[in-house]
Amino acid sequence: MRLHEIYPFPEERKNRKRVGRGGGSGTGGTSGKGHKGQNARSGGGVPAWFEGGQMPLARRLPKRGFKNPFREEYVALNVGQILGAFEGKTEISLEDIYERGLCKRGALVKVLGMGEVSAAVTIEAHRFSASATDKITKAGGTVKALEG
């Protein structure tokens, strides 16, 4: 069996509903839309969020908070993740992290301390957690915190 030989059984395929084809068909006359009214018209009906004229939920709830335009979002990478991606490498720059695809280019990177550091390694990033700094320096490595 190949991909082009696969097809649904004829009885599994639902026939489309043919409307307005006489009373005997079951959907003649008003074509299943009832008599007159908004929903009988072409393009009729109300949007899914319409509440019948009642004050909508989005307007009943108060506004809260604000979006800080100066917020800086950091991509969290664990020491174990970084060292796993760079087996045997002693110097890991931010450029290396971008090129390996651990995060998008230009993203602010924070290194967290989950994982084991067995060899001395130099890691370059924007921020380091206390546990990450501790693990790297105990293994004889160094951390380079960048501006940004």
GROMACS .gro file of N, CA and C in nm:
model
  444
    1MET      N    1   0.085  -0.119   0.000
    1MET     CA    2   0.000   0.000   0.000
    1MET      C    3   0.089   0.125   0.000
    2ARG      N    4   0.053   0.220  -0.083
    2ARG     CA    5   0.128   0.345  -0.091
    2ARG      C    6   0.037   0.462  -0.054
    3LEU      N    7   0.098   0.576  -0.035
    3LEU     CA    8   0.024   0.693   0.011
    3LEU      C    9  -0.086   0.734  -0.087
    4HIS      N   10  -0.061   0.721  -0.217
    4HIS     CA   11  -0.160   0.762  -0.316
    4HIS      C   12  -0.274   0.660  -0.332
    5GLU      N   13  -0.260   0.544  -0.266
    5GLU     CA   14  -0.364   0.441  -0.276
    5GLU      C   15  -0.463   0.448  -0.159
    6ILE      N   16  -0.437   0.535  -0.064
    6ILE     CA   17  -0.525   0.547   0.053
    6ILE      C   18  -0.643   0.637   0.019
    7TYR      N   19  -0.765   0.592   0.050
    7TYR     CA   20  -0.884   0.674   0.027
    7TYR      C   21  -0.991   0.632   0.127
    8PRO      N   22  -1.083   0.721   0.161
    8PRO     CA   23  -1.188   0.683   0.255
    8PRO      C   24  -1.292   0.595   0.187
    9PHE      N   25  -1.357   0.508   0.266
    9PHE     CA   26  -1.464   0.426   0.212
    9PHE      C   27  -1.579   0.516   0.169
   10PRO      N   28  -1.647   0.484   0.059
   10PRO     CA   29  -1.755   0.571   0.010
   10PRO      C   30  -1.863   0.598   0.114
   11GLU      N   31  -1.897   0.499   0.198
   11GLU     CA   32  -2.003   0.519   0.297
   11GLU      C   33  -1.958   0.610   0.412
   12GLU      N   34  -1.828   0.632   0.427
   12GLU     CA   35  -1.778   0.721   0.532
   12GLU      C   36  -1.781   0.867   0.490
   13ARG      N   37  -1.790   0.892   0.361
   13ARG     CA   38  -1.791   1.030   0.313
   13ARG      C   39  -1.931   1.087   0.323
   14LYS      N   40  -1.944   1.202   0.387
   14LYS     CA   41  -2.074   1.262   0.408
   14LYS      C   42  -2.113   1.342   0.284
   15ASN      N   43  -2.236   1.320   0.235
   15ASN     CA   44  -2.284   1.395   0.119
   15ASN      C   45  -2.315   1.538   0.160
   16ARG      N   46  -2.289   1.633   0.071
   16ARG     CA   47  -2.317   1.772   0.106
   16ARG      C   48  -2.468   1.793   0.106
   17LYS      N   49  -2.512   1.891   0.183
   17LYS     CA   50  -2.653   1.919   0.201
   17LYS      C   51  -2.701   2.007   0.086
   18ARG      N   52  -2.789   1.954   0.000
   18ARG     CA   53  -2.844   2.033  -0.111
   18ARG      C   54  -2.975   2.093  -0.064
   19VAL      N   55  -2.979   2.226  -0.057
   19VAL     CA   56  -3.096   2.293  -0.002
   19VAL      C   57  -3.175   2.364  -0.111
   20GLY      N   58  -3.302   2.388  -0.081
   20GLY     CA   59  -3.388   2.462  -0.174
   20GLY      C   60  -3.420   2.384  -0.300
   21ARG      N   61  -3.438   2.252  -0.285
   21ARG     CA   62  -3.467   2.169  -0.403
   21ARG      C   63  -3.600   2.096  -0.388
   22GLY      N   64  -3.701   2.166  -0.337
   22GLY     CA   65  -3.835   2.108  -0.328
   22GLY      C   66  -3.866   2.055  -0.189
   23GLY      N   67  -3.998   2.052  -0.159
   23GLY     CA   68  -4.045   2.011  -0.027
   23GLY      C   69  -4.010   1.868   0.007
   24GLY      N   70  -4.007   1.781  -0.091
   24GLY     CA   71  -3.980   1.638  -0.067
   24GLY      C   72  -3.839   1.612  -0.019
   25SER      N   73  -3.749   1.704  -0.043
   25SER     CA   74  -3.608   1.681  -0.006
   25SER      C   75  -3.584   1.698   0.144
   26GLY      N   76  -3.678   1.765   0.210
   26GLY     CA   77  -3.660   1.791   0.353
   26GLY      C   78  -3.597   1.926   0.381
   27THR      N   79  -3.527   1.981   0.283
   27THR     CA   80  -3.467   2.114   0.301
   27THR      C   81  -3.510   2.207   0.189
   28GLY      N   82  -3.636   2.195   0.147
   28GLY     CA   83  -3.687   2.284   0.042
   28GLY      C   84  -3.743   2.411   0.104
   29GLY      N   85  -3.793   2.499   0.023
   29GLY     CA   86  -3.861   2.620   0.072
   29GLY      C   87  -3.768   2.716   0.143
   30THR      N   88  -3.758   2.701   0.274
   30THR     CA   89  -3.676   2.796   0.351
   30THR      C   90  -3.532   2.747   0.368
   31SER      N   91  -3.500   2.633   0.310
   31SER     CA   92  -3.363   2.579   0.311
   31SER      C   93  -3.306   2.559   0.451
   32GLY      N   94  -3.392   2.519   0.545
   32GLY     CA   95  -3.345   2.488   0.679
   32GLY      C   96  -3.318   2.610   0.765
   33LYS      N   97  -3.361   2.730   0.716
   33LYS     CA   98  -3.332   2.853   0.792
   33LYS      C   99  -3.454   2.908   0.866
   34GLY      N  100  -3.567   2.839   0.862
   34GLY     CA  101  -3.686   2.889   0.931
   34GLY      C  102  -3.749   3.003   0.854
   35HIS      N  103  -3.837   3.079   0.919
   35HIS     CA  104  -3.908   3.188   0.852
   35HIS      C  105  -3.854   3.323   0.894
   36LYS      N  106  -3.814   3.401   0.796
   36LYS     CA  107  -3.768   3.539   0.815
   36LYS      C  108  -3.665   3.553   0.929
   37GLY      N  109  -3.653   3.669   0.982
   37GLY     CA  110  -3.561   3.693   1.093
   37GLY      C  111  -3.417   3.709   1.049
   38GLN      N  112  -3.335   3.755   1.141
   38GLN     CA  113  -3.196   3.787   1.110
   38GLN      C  114  -3.118   3.668   1.056
   39ASN      N  115  -3.141   3.551   1.116
   39ASN     CA  116  -3.063   3.434   1.074
   39ASN      C  117  -3.108   3.375   0.942
   40ALA      N  118  -3.222   3.419   0.890
   40ALA     CA  119  -3.268   3.371   0.759
   40ALA      C  120  -3.204   3.451   0.646
   41ARG      N  121  -3.154   3.569   0.677
   41ARG     CA  122  -3.097   3.657   0.574
   41ARG      C  123  -2.958   3.612   0.534
   42SER      N  124  -2.916   3.657   0.414
   42SER     CA  125  -2.780   3.625   0.372
   42SER      C  126  -2.684   3.707   0.458
   43GLY      N  127  -2.582   3.641   0.508
   43GLY     CA  128  -2.488   3.709   0.598
   43GLY      C  129  -2.547   3.735   0.734
   44GLY      N  130  -2.660   3.673   0.765
   44GLY     CA  131  -2.729   3.697   0.892
   44GLY      C  132  -2.660   3.629   1.008
   45GLY      N  133  -2.706   3.661   1.125
   45GLY     CA  134  -2.650   3.601   1.246
   45GLY      C  135  -2.567   3.703   1.321
   46VAL      N  136  -2.529   3.668   1.443
   46VAL     CA  137  -2.450   3.757   1.526
   46VAL      C  138  -2.315   3.693   1.553
   47PRO      N  139  -2.212   3.772   1.584
   47PRO     CA  140  -2.082   3.714   1.614
   47PRO      C  141  -2.087   3.627   1.739
   48ALA      N  142  -1.994   3.536   1.752
   48ALA     CA  143  -1.992   3.440   1.863
   48ALA      C  144  -1.987   3.508   1.999
   49TRP      N  145  -1.924   3.626   2.006
   49TRP     CA  146  -1.909   3.695   2.136
   49TRP      C  147  -2.026   3.787   2.169
   50PHE      N  148  -2.124   3.798   2.081
   50PHE     CA  149  -2.236   3.889   2.104
   50PHE      C  150  -2.323   3.834   2.216
   51GLU      N  151  -2.361   3.920   2.311
   51GLU     CA  152  -2.437   3.875   2.428
   51GLU      C  153  -2.579   3.929   2.428
   52GLY      N  154  -2.634   3.956   2.312
   52GLY     CA  155  -2.773   3.998   2.302
   52GLY      C  156  -2.799   4.139   2.348
   53GLY      N  157  -2.702   4.225   2.342
   53GLY     CA  158  -2.719   4.364   2.383
   53GLY      C  159  -2.678   4.389   2.527
   54GLN      N  160  -2.661   4.281   2.603
   54GLN     CA  161  -2.610   4.293   2.740
   54GLN      C  162  -2.467   4.348   2.732
   55MET      N  163  -2.423   4.419   2.834
   55MET     CA  164  -2.287   4.474   2.835
   55MET      C  165  -2.187   4.358   2.825
   56PRO      N  166  -2.103   4.357   2.723
   56PRO     CA  167  -2.012   4.243   2.702
   56PRO      C  168  -1.913   4.223   2.817
   57LEU      N  169  -1.869   4.101   2.833
   57LEU     CA  170  -1.778   4.064   2.942
   57LEU      C  171  -1.652   4.149   2.940
   58ALA      N  172  -1.597   4.172   2.823
   58ALA     CA  173  -1.473   4.249   2.812
   58ALA      C  174  -1.491   4.392   2.861
   59ARG      N  175  -1.612   4.443   2.855
   59ARG     CA  176  -1.638   4.580   2.902
   59ARG      C  177  -1.688   4.583   3.046
   60ARG      N  178  -1.735   4.469   3.097
   60ARG     CA  179  -1.779   4.462   3.237
   60ARG      C  180  -1.660   4.454   3.333
   61LEU      N  181  -1.551   4.394   3.286
   61LEU     CA  182  -1.434   4.376   3.372
   61LEU      C  183  -1.347   4.501   3.369
   62PRO      N  184  -1.288   4.538   3.483
   62PRO     CA  185  -1.206   4.659   3.486
   62PRO      C  186  -1.072   4.641   3.416
   63LYS      N  187  -1.015   4.753   3.372
   63LYS     CA  188  -0.880   4.751   3.316
   63LYS      C  189  -0.784   4.736   3.434
   64ARG      N  190  -0.676   4.663   3.413
   64ARG     CA  191  -0.579   4.646   3.521
   64ARG      C  192  -0.437   4.649   3.466
   65GLY      N  193  -0.347   4.713   3.539
   65GLY     CA  194  -0.205   4.709   3.510
   65GLY      C  195  -0.166   4.780   3.382
   66PHE      N  196  -0.041   4.759   3.343
   66PHE     CA  197   0.009   4.817   3.220
   66PHE      C  198   0.125   4.734   3.169
   67LYS      N  199   0.163   4.753   3.043
   67LYS     CA  200   0.276   4.683   2.984
   67LYS      C  201   0.398   4.774   2.991
   68ASN      N  202   0.500   4.732   3.062
   68ASN     CA  203   0.621   4.813   3.075
   68ASN      C  204   0.699   4.808   2.944
   69PRO      N  205   0.714   4.921   2.874
   69PRO     CA  206   0.784   4.919   2.746
   69PRO      C  207   0.934   4.892   2.760
   70PHE      N  208   0.987   4.904   2.884
   70PHE     CA  209   1.131   4.886   2.905
   70PHE      C  210   1.166   4.748   2.962
   71ARG      N  211   1.066   4.660   2.969
   71ARG     CA  212   1.090   4.525   3.023
   71ARG      C  213   1.192   4.451   2.938
   72GLU      N  214   1.285   4.384   3.004
   72GLU     CA  215   1.385   4.303   2.934
   72GLU      C  216   1.355   4.156   2.961
   73GLU      N  217   1.334   4.080   2.855
   73GLU     CA  218   1.305   3.937   2.869
   73GLU      C  219   1.432   3.857   2.842
   74TYR      N  220   1.466   3.769   2.934
   74TYR     CA  221   1.585   3.686   2.919
   74TYR      C  222   1.544   3.544   2.882
   75VAL      N  223   1.627   3.480   2.797
   75VAL     CA  224   1.608   3.339   2.765
   75VAL      C  225   1.688   3.261   2.869
   76ALA      N  226   1.622   3.173   2.942
   76ALA     CA  227   1.689   3.095   3.047
   76ALA      C  228   1.750   2.969   2.987
   77LEU      N  229   1.881   2.955   3.003
   77LEU     CA  230   1.952   2.835   2.958
   77LEU      C  231   2.025   2.776   3.078
   78ASN      N  232   2.011   2.647   3.099
   78ASN     CA  233   2.081   2.582   3.209
   78ASN      C  234   2.223   2.547   3.170
   79VAL      N  235   2.312   2.542   3.270
   79VAL     CA  236   2.453   2.508   3.247
   79VAL      C  237   2.462   2.373   3.176
   80GLY      N  238   2.381   2.277   3.221
   80GLY     CA  239   2.382   2.144   3.161
   80GLY      C  240   2.345   2.145   3.014
   81GLN      N  241   2.248   2.230   2.978
   81GLN     CA  242   2.206   2.243   2.837
   81GLN      C  243   2.322   2.295   2.752
   82ILE      N  244   2.387   2.400   2.802
   82ILE     CA  245   2.495   2.464   2.726
   82ILE      C  246   2.612   2.369   2.709
   83LEU      N  247   2.654   2.305   2.819
   83LEU     CA  248   2.768   2.214   2.812
   83LEU      C  249   2.736   2.090   2.730
   84GLY      N  250   2.611   2.047   2.732
   84GLY     CA  251   2.569   1.933   2.649
   84GLY      C  252   2.578   1.963   2.501
   85ALA      N  253   2.554   2.089   2.465
   85ALA     CA  254   2.559   2.130   2.324
   85ALA      C  255   2.702   2.153   2.276
   86PHE      N  256   2.794   2.177   2.371
   86PHE     CA  257   2.933   2.206   2.335
   86PHE      C  258   3.027   2.110   2.408
   87GLU      N  259   3.019   1.982   2.372
   87GLU     CA  260   3.103   1.879   2.435
   87GLU      C  261   3.251   1.909   2.411
   88GLY      N  262   3.329   1.916   2.519
   88GLY     CA  263   3.475   1.931   2.507
   88GLY      C  264   3.524   2.071   2.474
   89LYS      N  265   3.435   2.168   2.460
   89LYS     CA  266   3.477   2.305   2.429
   89LYS      C  267   3.501   2.380   2.560
   90THR      N  268   3.611   2.456   2.567
   90THR     CA  269   3.645   2.525   2.692
   90THR      C  270   3.599   2.670   2.695
   91GLU      N  271   3.582   2.732   2.579
   91GLU     CA  272   3.533   2.870   2.573
   91GLU      C  273   3.405   2.875   2.492
   92ILE      N  274   3.298   2.920   2.556
   92ILE     CA  275   3.168   2.927   2.488
   92ILE      C  276   3.124   3.073   2.488
   93SER      N  277   3.122   3.132   2.368
   93SER     CA  278   3.081   3.272   2.356
   93SER      C  279   2.931   3.280   2.329
   94LEU      N  280   2.878   3.401   2.341
   94LEU     CA  281   2.737   3.423   2.313
   94LEU      C  282   2.706   3.391   2.167
   95GLU      N  283   2.801   3.424   2.079
   95GLU     CA  284   2.786   3.396   1.935
   95GLU      C  285   2.772   3.245   1.911
   96ASP      N  286   2.850   3.165   1.985
   96ASP     CA  287   2.842   3.019   1.974
   96ASP      C  288   2.702   2.970   2.013
   97ILE      N  289   2.647   3.028   2.119
   97ILE     CA  290   2.513   2.990   2.167
   97ILE      C  291   2.409   3.021   2.061
   98TYR      N  292   2.420   3.138   1.996
   98TYR     CA  293   2.328   3.175   1.889
   98TYR      C  294   2.341   3.079   1.771
   99GLU      N  295   2.465   3.052   1.730
   99GLU     CA  296   2.489   2.967   1.611
   99GLU      C  297   2.442   2.824   1.632
  100ARG      N  298   2.452   2.773   1.757
  100ARG     CA  299   2.409   2.636   1.785
  100ARG      C  300   2.257   2.626   1.791
  101GLY      N  301   2.189   2.743   1.794
  101GLY     CA  302   2.043   2.743   1.794
  101GLY      C  303   1.981   2.723   1.931
  102LEU      N  304   2.057   2.748   2.037
  102LEU     CA  305   2.000   2.735   2.172
  102LEU      C  306   1.902   2.847   2.201
  103CYS      N  307   1.918   2.962   2.131
  103CYS     CA  308   1.821   3.071   2.139
  103CYS      C  309   1.836   3.157   2.015
  104LYS      N  310   1.740   3.246   1.993
  104LYS     CA  311   1.743   3.332   1.875
  104LYS      C  312   1.854   3.435   1.887
  105ARG      N  313   1.908   3.474   1.774
  105ARG     CA  314   2.014   3.574   1.770
  105ARG      C  315   1.961   3.707   1.826
  106GLY      N  316   2.040   3.769   1.910
  106GLY     CA  317   2.000   3.897   1.968
  106GLY      C  318   1.925   3.885   2.099
  107ALA      N  319   1.889   3.762   2.138
  107ALA     CA  320   1.815   3.743   2.263
  107ALA      C  321   1.909   3.763   2.382
  108LEU      N  322   1.854   3.814   2.491
  108LEU     CA  323   1.931   3.828   2.615
  108LEU      C  324   1.931   3.692   2.685
  109VAL      N  325   2.050   3.645   2.725
  109VAL     CA  326   2.064   3.510   2.778
  109VAL      C  327   2.100   3.513   2.926
  110LYS      N  328   2.025   3.435   3.006
  110LYS     CA  329   2.060   3.417   3.147
  110LYS      C  330   2.093   3.270   3.168
  111VAL      N  331   2.207   3.243   3.229
  111VAL     CA  332   2.250   3.106   3.253
  111VAL      C  333   2.207   3.066   3.394
  112LEU      N  334   2.134   2.954   3.403
  112LEU     CA  335   2.087   2.901   3.531
  112LEU      C  336   2.170   2.778   3.570
  113GLY      N  337   2.159   2.736   3.695
  113GLY     CA  338   2.252   2.636   3.748
  113GLY      C  339   2.214   2.490   3.742
  114MET      N  340   2.111   2.452   3.668
  114MET     CA  341   2.075   2.310   3.664
  114MET      C  342   2.172   2.234   3.572
  115GLY      N  343   2.225   2.124   3.621
  115GLY     CA  344   2.320   2.045   3.543
  115GLY      C  345   2.455   2.041   3.612
  116GLU      N  346   2.542   1.953   3.562
  116GLU     CA  347   2.674   1.935   3.622
  116GLU      C  348   2.782   2.002   3.539
  117VAL      N  349   2.880   2.063   3.608
  117VAL     CA  350   2.997   2.122   3.543
  117VAL      C  351   3.117   2.042   3.590
  118SER      N  352   3.176   1.962   3.498
  118SER     CA  353   3.286   1.873   3.537
  118SER      C  354   3.422   1.930   3.501
  119ALA      N  355   3.429   2.015   3.397
  119ALA     CA  356   3.558   2.070   3.352
  119ALA      C  357   3.555   2.222   3.359
  120ALA      N  358   3.676   2.281   3.360
  120ALA     CA  359   3.687   2.427   3.361
  120ALA      C  360   3.640   2.481   3.227
  121VAL      N  361   3.546   2.575   3.230
  121VAL     CA  362   3.489   2.629   3.106
  121VAL      C  363   3.460   2.778   3.126
  122THR      N  364   3.477   2.854   3.019
  122THR     CA  365   3.445   2.997   3.022
  122THR      C  366   3.317   3.018   2.943
  123ILE      N  367   3.216   3.074   3.007
  123ILE     CA  368   3.087   3.097   2.941
  123ILE      C  369   3.057   3.247   2.939
  124GLU      N  370   3.009   3.292   2.825
  124GLU     CA  371   2.976   3.433   2.804
  124GLU      C  372   2.824   3.446   2.791
  125ALA      N  373   2.763   3.530   2.874
  125ALA     CA  374   2.618   3.554   2.866
  125ALA      C  375   2.588   3.689   2.932
  126HIS      N  376   2.461   3.729   2.925
  126HIS     CA  377   2.423   3.858   2.982
  126HIS      C  378   2.407   3.853   3.134
  127ARG      N  379   2.353   3.742   3.185
  127ARG     CA  380   2.331   3.727   3.329
  127ARG      C  381   2.363   3.583   3.369
  128PHE      N  382   2.397   3.566   3.497
  128PHE     CA  383   2.423   3.434   3.554
  128PHE      C  384   2.354   3.426   3.689
  129SER      N  385   2.290   3.313   3.718
  129SER     CA  386   2.232   3.294   3.850
  129SER      C  387   2.346   3.264   3.947
  130ALA      N  388   2.320   3.280   4.076
  130ALA     CA  389   2.422   3.255   4.178
  130ALA      C  390   2.470   3.110   4.174
  131SER      N  391   2.375   3.016   4.155
  131SER     CA  392   2.412   2.874   4.153
  131SER      C  393   2.495   2.840   4.030
  132ALA      N  394   2.465   2.903   3.915
  132ALA     CA  395   2.542   2.878   3.793
  132ALA      C  396   2.684   2.931   3.810
  133THR      N  397   2.697   3.052   3.863
  133THR     CA  398   2.829   3.112   3.886
  133THR      C  399   2.910   3.024   3.981
  134ASP      N  400   2.845   2.978   4.086
  134ASP     CA  401   2.910   2.893   4.186
  134ASP      C  402   2.963   2.764   4.123
  135LYS      N  403   2.880   2.696   4.045
  135LYS     CA  404   2.919   2.569   3.983
  135LYS      C  405   3.034   2.587   3.885
  136ILE      N  406   3.027   2.692   3.803
  136ILE     CA  407   3.130   2.715   3.701
  136ILE      C  408   3.264   2.750   3.768
  137THR      N  409   3.262   2.838   3.867
  137THR     CA  410   3.387   2.878   3.933
  137THR      C  411   3.446   2.766   4.018
  138LYS      N  412   3.362   2.682   4.080
  138LYS     CA  413   3.412   2.567   4.157
  138LYS      C  414   3.483   2.466   4.068
  139ALA      N  415   3.439   2.456   3.943
  139ALA     CA  416   3.502   2.364   3.848
  139ALA      C  417   3.628   2.425   3.786
  140GLY      N  418   3.660   2.549   3.825
  140GLY     CA  419   3.782   2.613   3.774
  140GLY      C  420   3.758   2.700   3.652
  141GLY      N  421   3.633   2.724   3.618
  141GLY     CA  422   3.600   2.806   3.501
  141GLY      C  423   3.573   2.950   3.539
  142THR      N  424   3.537   3.029   3.438
  142THR     CA  425   3.505   3.170   3.461
  142THR      C  426   3.374   3.207   3.392
  143VAL      N  427   3.309   3.311   3.445
  143VAL     CA  428   3.187   3.362   3.382
  143VAL      C  429   3.213   3.503   3.332
  144LYS      N  430   3.164   3.532   3.212
  144LYS     CA  431   3.177   3.666   3.154
  144LYS      C  432   3.038   3.724   3.137
  145ALA      N  433   3.004   3.820   3.223
  145ALA     CA  434   2.873   3.886   3.214
  145ALA      C  435   2.884   4.003   3.118
  146LEU      N  436   2.797   4.005   3.019
  146LEU     CA  437   2.798   4.110   2.916
  146LEU      C  438   2.700   4.220   2.950
  147GLU      N  439   2.719   4.336   2.892
  147GLU     CA  440   2.622   4.445   2.905
  147GLU      C  441   2.506   4.418   2.811
  148GLY      N  442   2.385   4.460   2.850
  148GLY     CA  443   2.276   4.444   2.756
  148GLY      C  444   2.152   4.410   2.818
   0.00000   0.00000   0.00000
